[in-house]
Short mmCIF file of N, CA and C in Angstrom, two decimals:
data_model
loop_
_atom_site.label_atom_id
_atom_site.label_comp_id
_atom_site.label_asym_id
_atom_site.label_seq_id
_atom_site.Cartn_x
_atom_site.Cartn_y
_atom_site.Cartn_z
N MET L 747 35.14 5.32 0.93
CA MET L 747 34.84 4.64 2.18
C MET L 747 33.55 3.81 2.05
N LEU L 748 32.47 4.44 1.58
CA LEU L 748 31.20 3.74 1.46
C LEU L 748 31.28 2.59 0.47
N SER L 749 31.91 2.81 -0.66
CA SER L 749 32.02 1.73 -1.65
C SER L 749 32.85 0.57 -1.10
N PHE L 750 33.88 0.87 -0.31
CA PHE L 750 34.67 -0.18 0.32
C PHE L 750 33.81 -1.01 1.26
N GLU L 751 33.02 -0.36 2.10
CA GLU L 751 32.18 -1.07 3.08
C GLU L 751 31.10 -1.89 2.39
N ILE L 752 30.54 -1.38 1.32
CA ILE L 752 29.53 -2.15 0.57
C ILE L 752 30.18 -3.37 -0.07
N ASN L 753 31.39 -3.21 -0.59
CA ASN L 753 32.10 -4.34 -1.15
C ASN L 753 32.40 -5.38 -0.08
N GLU L 754 32.82 -4.94 1.10
CA GLU L 754 33.08 -5.85 2.22
C GLU L 754 31.79 -6.56 2.66
N PHE L 755 30.68 -5.85 2.67
CA PHE L 755 29.39 -6.45 2.99
C PHE L 755 29.06 -7.53 1.96
N GLY L 756 29.32 -7.25 0.71
CA GLY L 756 29.11 -8.24 -0.35
C GLY L 756 29.93 -9.49 -0.12
N LYS L 757 31.18 -9.31 0.29
CA LYS L 757 32.04 -10.47 0.57
C LYS L 757 31.45 -11.31 1.70
N ARG L 758 30.88 -10.66 2.71
CA ARG L 758 30.26 -11.37 3.82
C ARG L 758 29.04 -12.18 3.36
N LEU L 759 28.40 -11.72 2.29
CA LEU L 759 27.26 -12.43 1.72
C LEU L 759 27.70 -13.47 0.68
N GLY L 760 29.00 -13.54 0.42
CA GLY L 760 29.50 -14.44 -0.61
C GLY L 760 29.42 -13.84 -2.00
N LEU L 761 29.37 -12.51 -2.06
CA LEU L 761 29.25 -11.80 -3.33
C LEU L 761 30.37 -10.77 -3.48
N PRO L 762 31.61 -11.22 -3.68
CA PRO L 762 32.70 -10.25 -3.85
C PRO L 762 32.44 -9.38 -5.08
N GLY L 763 32.85 -8.14 -4.99
CA GLY L 763 32.65 -7.23 -6.11
C GLY L 763 31.33 -6.49 -6.06
N LEU L 764 30.60 -6.59 -4.97
CA LEU L 764 29.33 -5.87 -4.84
C LEU L 764 29.59 -4.37 -4.84
N GLU L 765 28.88 -3.65 -5.69
CA GLU L 765 29.05 -2.20 -5.75
C GLU L 765 27.77 -1.54 -6.22
N LEU L 766 27.66 -0.26 -5.90
CA LEU L 766 26.50 0.52 -6.30
C LEU L 766 26.56 0.82 -7.79
N ASP L 767 25.39 0.98 -8.42
CA ASP L 767 25.36 1.35 -9.82
C ASP L 767 25.49 2.87 -9.96
N GLU L 768 25.30 3.37 -11.17
CA GLU L 768 25.46 4.81 -11.42
C GLU L 768 24.40 5.65 -10.70
N ASN L 769 23.33 5.02 -10.24
CA ASN L 769 22.28 5.72 -9.49
C ASN L 769 22.43 5.54 -7.98
N ASP L 770 23.59 5.06 -7.55
CA ASP L 770 23.89 4.81 -6.14
C ASP L 770 22.96 3.77 -5.52
N ARG L 771 22.67 2.71 -6.28
CA ARG L 771 21.79 1.63 -5.81
C ARG L 771 22.37 0.27 -6.19
N VAL L 772 21.98 -0.72 -5.41
CA VAL L 772 22.24 -2.11 -5.76
C VAL L 772 21.10 -2.93 -5.17
N SER L 773 20.65 -3.91 -5.92
CA SER L 773 19.56 -4.76 -5.46
C SER L 773 19.91 -6.21 -5.75
N LEU L 774 19.63 -7.06 -4.77
CA LEU L 774 19.92 -8.48 -4.88
C LEU L 774 18.64 -9.27 -4.61
N GLU L 775 18.42 -10.28 -5.40
CA GLU L 775 17.25 -11.15 -5.23
C GLU L 775 17.73 -12.54 -4.84
N PHE L 776 17.17 -13.06 -3.75
CA PHE L 776 17.52 -14.40 -3.27
C PHE L 776 16.26 -15.26 -3.30
N ASP L 777 16.34 -16.39 -4.01
CA ASP L 777 15.19 -17.29 -4.09
C ASP L 777 14.73 -17.69 -2.70
N SER L 778 13.45 -17.66 -2.48
CA SER L 778 12.77 -18.09 -1.26
C SER L 778 13.11 -17.27 -0.02
N VAL L 779 14.05 -16.32 -0.13
CA VAL L 779 14.39 -15.48 1.02
C VAL L 779 13.78 -14.09 0.86
N GLY L 780 13.99 -13.47 -0.29
CA GLY L 780 13.50 -12.13 -0.54
C GLY L 780 14.57 -11.32 -1.26
N SER L 781 14.43 -10.02 -1.23
CA SER L 781 15.41 -9.16 -1.89
C SER L 781 16.02 -8.18 -0.89
N ILE L 782 17.25 -7.79 -1.19
CA ILE L 782 17.98 -6.82 -0.39
C ILE L 782 18.39 -5.70 -1.32
N SER L 783 18.16 -4.48 -0.88
CA SER L 783 18.58 -3.32 -1.66
C SER L 783 19.36 -2.36 -0.77
N LEU L 784 20.34 -1.73 -1.37
CA LEU L 784 21.09 -0.66 -0.73
C LEU L 784 20.97 0.56 -1.62
N GLU L 785 20.75 1.71 -1.02
CA GLU L 785 20.61 2.95 -1.79
C GLU L 785 21.17 4.11 -1.00
N VAL L 786 22.01 4.91 -1.64
CA VAL L 786 22.53 6.12 -1.01
C VAL L 786 21.53 7.23 -1.28
N GLN L 787 21.17 7.94 -0.23
CA GLN L 787 20.28 9.09 -0.36
C GLN L 787 21.05 10.32 0.10
N ARG L 788 21.15 11.29 -0.79
CA ARG L 788 21.92 12.50 -0.50
C ARG L 788 20.96 13.63 -0.14
N HIS L 789 21.29 14.34 0.93
CA HIS L 789 20.48 15.44 1.43
C HIS L 789 21.39 16.64 1.65
N ASP L 790 20.79 17.77 1.93
CA ASP L 790 21.56 18.97 2.24
C ASP L 790 22.40 18.78 3.49
N PHE L 791 21.93 17.95 4.41
CA PHE L 791 22.61 17.75 5.68
C PHE L 791 23.57 16.55 5.66
N GLY L 792 23.73 15.90 4.54
CA GLY L 792 24.65 14.77 4.44
C GLY L 792 24.04 13.62 3.65
N SER L 793 24.71 12.49 3.70
CA SER L 793 24.25 11.30 2.99
C SER L 793 23.92 10.20 3.97
N GLU L 794 23.01 9.35 3.56
CA GLU L 794 22.69 8.18 4.36
C GLU L 794 22.50 6.99 3.45
N LEU L 795 22.65 5.82 4.03
CA LEU L 795 22.47 4.58 3.29
C LEU L 795 21.21 3.92 3.79
N LEU L 796 20.36 3.54 2.86
CA LEU L 796 19.11 2.85 3.17
C LEU L 796 19.29 1.38 2.84
N LEU L 797 19.06 0.52 3.82
CA LEU L 797 19.08 -0.93 3.64
C LEU L 797 17.63 -1.40 3.67
N VAL L 798 17.22 -2.09 2.62
CA VAL L 798 15.84 -2.54 2.50
C VAL L 798 15.81 -4.05 2.28
N PHE L 799 15.00 -4.72 3.07
CA PHE L 799 14.74 -6.14 2.87
C PHE L 799 13.26 -6.27 2.52
N ALA L 800 12.96 -6.96 1.43
CA ALA L 800 11.56 -7.14 1.01
C ALA L 800 11.31 -8.62 0.73
N LYS L 801 10.12 -9.05 1.12
CA LYS L 801 9.75 -10.45 0.92
C LYS L 801 8.27 -10.51 0.54
N VAL L 802 7.97 -11.27 -0.49
CA VAL L 802 6.58 -11.48 -0.88
C VAL L 802 5.92 -12.38 0.15
N LEU L 803 4.78 -11.95 0.63
CA LEU L 803 4.02 -12.74 1.60
C LEU L 803 2.80 -13.35 0.93
N GLU L 804 2.58 -14.60 1.24
CA GLU L 804 1.35 -15.25 0.81
C GLU L 804 0.23 -14.77 1.73
N VAL L 805 -1.00 -14.94 1.31
CA VAL L 805 -2.14 -14.45 2.09
C VAL L 805 -2.12 -14.99 3.52
N GLU L 806 -1.80 -16.27 3.67
CA GLU L 806 -1.79 -16.87 5.00
C GLU L 806 -0.63 -16.37 5.87
N GLU L 807 0.35 -15.69 5.26
CA GLU L 807 1.48 -15.16 6.02
C GLU L 807 1.29 -13.70 6.45
N MET L 808 0.19 -13.10 6.10
CA MET L 808 -0.01 -11.68 6.41
C MET L 808 -0.01 -11.40 7.91
N LYS L 809 -0.24 -12.42 8.72
CA LYS L 809 -0.17 -12.22 10.18
C LYS L 809 1.25 -11.84 10.61
N LYS L 810 2.25 -12.19 9.79
CA LYS L 810 3.63 -11.80 10.10
C LYS L 810 3.77 -10.29 10.11
N PHE L 811 3.07 -9.61 9.21
CA PHE L 811 3.13 -8.15 9.17
C PHE L 811 2.59 -7.56 10.47
N ALA L 812 1.45 -8.06 10.92
CA ALA L 812 0.87 -7.58 12.18
C ALA L 812 1.80 -7.84 13.35
N SER L 813 2.40 -9.01 13.37
CA SER L 813 3.33 -9.36 14.44
C SER L 813 4.55 -8.43 14.44
N LEU L 814 5.08 -8.15 13.26
CA LEU L 814 6.23 -7.25 13.17
C LEU L 814 5.85 -5.83 13.59
N LEU L 815 4.66 -5.39 13.23
CA LEU L 815 4.22 -4.05 13.64
C LEU L 815 4.17 -3.93 15.15
N GLU L 816 3.79 -4.99 15.82
CA GLU L 816 3.73 -4.98 17.28
C GLU L 816 5.11 -4.93 17.92
N ARG L 817 6.09 -5.58 17.32
CA ARG L 817 7.42 -5.68 17.92
C ARG L 817 8.43 -4.65 17.43
N VAL L 818 8.36 -4.28 16.17
CA VAL L 818 9.35 -3.38 15.59
C VAL L 818 8.79 -1.95 15.63
N ASN L 819 9.06 -1.27 16.74
CA ASN L 819 8.60 0.10 16.88
C ASN L 819 9.52 0.85 17.82
N TRP L 820 9.22 2.09 18.08
CA TRP L 820 10.11 2.95 18.87
C TRP L 820 10.19 2.51 20.33
N ARG L 821 9.24 1.72 20.80
CA ARG L 821 9.25 1.29 22.20
C ARG L 821 10.18 0.12 22.48
N THR L 822 10.54 -0.62 21.45
CA THR L 822 11.41 -1.77 21.65
C THR L 822 12.86 -1.32 21.64
N ASN L 823 13.66 -2.03 22.37
CA ASN L 823 15.06 -1.68 22.49
C ASN L 823 15.88 -2.53 21.53
N MET L 824 15.87 -2.14 20.26
CA MET L 824 16.60 -2.88 19.23
C MET L 824 17.93 -2.19 18.96
N PRO L 825 18.91 -2.93 18.51
CA PRO L 825 20.21 -2.32 18.23
C PRO L 825 20.18 -1.36 17.04
N PHE L 826 19.18 -1.49 16.17
CA PHE L 826 19.02 -0.61 15.01
C PHE L 826 17.56 -0.20 14.92
N ALA L 827 17.33 1.03 14.51
CA ALA L 827 15.96 1.48 14.29
C ALA L 827 15.47 0.89 12.97
N LEU L 828 14.47 0.05 13.05
CA LEU L 828 13.88 -0.57 11.87
C LEU L 828 12.51 0.02 11.62
N SER L 829 12.14 0.06 10.36
CA SER L 829 10.79 0.42 9.97
C SER L 829 10.19 -0.78 9.25
N VAL L 830 8.90 -0.95 9.42
CA VAL L 830 8.23 -2.07 8.76
C VAL L 830 7.02 -1.53 8.00
N ALA L 831 6.80 -2.10 6.81
CA ALA L 831 5.68 -1.68 5.99
C ALA L 831 5.22 -2.87 5.17
N CYS L 832 4.03 -2.73 4.62
CA CYS L 832 3.51 -3.73 3.70
C CYS L 832 2.94 -2.98 2.50
N PHE L 833 3.42 -3.32 1.32
CA PHE L 833 2.95 -2.70 0.09
C PHE L 833 2.52 -3.81 -0.85
N ARG L 834 1.25 -3.75 -1.21
CA ARG L 834 0.65 -4.85 -1.97
C ARG L 834 0.86 -6.13 -1.19
N ASN L 835 1.58 -7.09 -1.70
CA ASN L 835 1.81 -8.33 -0.95
C ASN L 835 3.27 -8.46 -0.51
N GLN L 836 3.98 -7.32 -0.40
CA GLN L 836 5.38 -7.36 0.00
C GLN L 836 5.57 -6.80 1.40
N LEU L 837 6.22 -7.57 2.24
CA LEU L 837 6.64 -7.12 3.55
C LEU L 837 7.98 -6.42 3.36
N ILE L 838 8.12 -5.21 3.93
CA ILE L 838 9.32 -4.42 3.73
C ILE L 838 9.87 -3.99 5.08
N LEU L 839 11.14 -4.28 5.30
CA LEU L 839 11.85 -3.83 6.50
C LEU L 839 12.98 -2.90 6.04
N THR L 840 13.13 -1.76 6.70
CA THR L 840 14.18 -0.82 6.31
C THR L 840 14.97 -0.35 7.52
N ALA L 841 16.21 0.02 7.25
CA ALA L 841 17.08 0.64 8.25
C ALA L 841 17.88 1.72 7.54
N ARG L 842 18.07 2.85 8.23
CA ARG L 842 18.83 3.98 7.67
C ARG L 842 20.09 4.20 8.50
N PHE L 843 21.17 4.51 7.80
CA PHE L 843 22.45 4.75 8.47
C PHE L 843 23.10 6.00 7.90
N ALA L 844 23.56 6.88 8.76
CA ALA L 844 24.37 8.01 8.30
C ALA L 844 25.60 7.43 7.62
N GLU L 845 26.01 8.05 6.54
CA GLU L 845 27.12 7.50 5.74
C GLU L 845 28.36 7.23 6.58
N GLU L 846 28.66 8.10 7.51
CA GLU L 846 29.87 7.93 8.30
C GLU L 846 29.79 6.78 9.30
N THR L 847 28.60 6.22 9.52
CA THR L 847 28.46 5.10 10.45
C THR L 847 28.40 3.75 9.75
N VAL L 848 28.39 3.76 8.42
CA VAL L 848 28.24 2.51 7.66
C VAL L 848 29.52 1.70 7.69
N SER L 849 29.35 0.43 8.01
CA SER L 849 30.45 -0.54 7.89
C SER L 849 29.84 -1.87 7.47
N ALA L 850 30.67 -2.75 6.97
CA ALA L 850 30.19 -4.07 6.56
C ALA L 850 29.56 -4.80 7.74
N VAL L 851 30.14 -4.65 8.92
CA VAL L 851 29.63 -5.32 10.12
C VAL L 851 28.25 -4.76 10.48
N VAL L 852 28.10 -3.45 10.41
CA VAL L 852 26.81 -2.82 10.73
C VAL L 852 25.74 -3.30 9.76
N LEU L 853 26.05 -3.33 8.48
CA LEU L 853 25.08 -3.79 7.48
C LEU L 853 24.71 -5.25 7.70
N GLU L 854 25.71 -6.08 7.96
CA GLU L 854 25.44 -7.50 8.21
C GLU L 854 24.57 -7.68 9.45
N ASN L 855 24.88 -6.96 10.52
CA ASN L 855 24.10 -7.08 11.75
C ASN L 855 22.67 -6.58 11.56
N ALA L 856 22.50 -5.51 10.80
CA ALA L 856 21.15 -5.00 10.53
C ALA L 856 20.35 -6.01 9.71
N LEU L 857 20.97 -6.59 8.70
CA LEU L 857 20.29 -7.60 7.89
C LEU L 857 19.95 -8.83 8.74
N ARG L 858 20.87 -9.22 9.59
CA ARG L 858 20.63 -10.36 10.48
C ARG L 858 19.45 -10.08 11.41
N LEU L 859 19.38 -8.84 11.94
CA LEU L 859 18.26 -8.46 12.79
C LEU L 859 16.94 -8.53 12.03
N MET L 860 16.93 -8.04 10.80
CA MET L 860 15.72 -8.09 9.99
C MET L 860 15.26 -9.54 9.79
N LEU L 861 16.19 -10.40 9.42
CA LEU L 861 15.85 -11.81 9.18
C LEU L 861 15.41 -12.50 10.47
N ASP L 862 16.05 -12.17 11.59
CA ASP L 862 15.65 -12.75 12.88
C ASP L 862 14.24 -12.31 13.26
N GLU L 863 13.95 -11.04 13.08
CA GLU L 863 12.61 -10.53 13.41
C GLU L 863 11.54 -11.16 12.52
N LEU L 864 11.87 -11.33 11.26
CA LEU L 864 10.93 -11.98 10.34
C LEU L 864 10.70 -13.43 10.76
N ALA L 865 11.74 -14.12 11.18
CA ALA L 865 11.61 -15.51 11.62
C ALA L 865 10.76 -15.62 12.89
N ARG L 866 10.84 -14.62 13.75
CA ARG L 866 10.03 -14.62 15.00
C ARG L 866 8.57 -14.34 14.74
N ALA L 867 8.27 -13.65 13.64
CA ALA L 867 6.89 -13.22 13.37
C ALA L 867 5.97 -14.39 13.15
#
């Protein structure tokens, strides 16, 4: 089920055949946009899929991180719970999904939300 949905998500991105590697991860790099990673995390209580969007920020763009911190939090009514972080010079947005809730549409919408929020920053 999960591999099917990831493959369908890949097709939506124009990347048919997208699949996880032997470590249950896949990472894509897009010039001038950033990188997208998917990773399955297995726990005693089940599995979840982590969607990560990362973008290198120039020094003058660091205000975007502050703007995202103000908007992307538990008080905002977003369709997906997003987390935002900055590590070194990379802005990182993440979303977690229980394995049984993952679909290509959910992943696409979460990625779209991340990109929209970054554009607003």
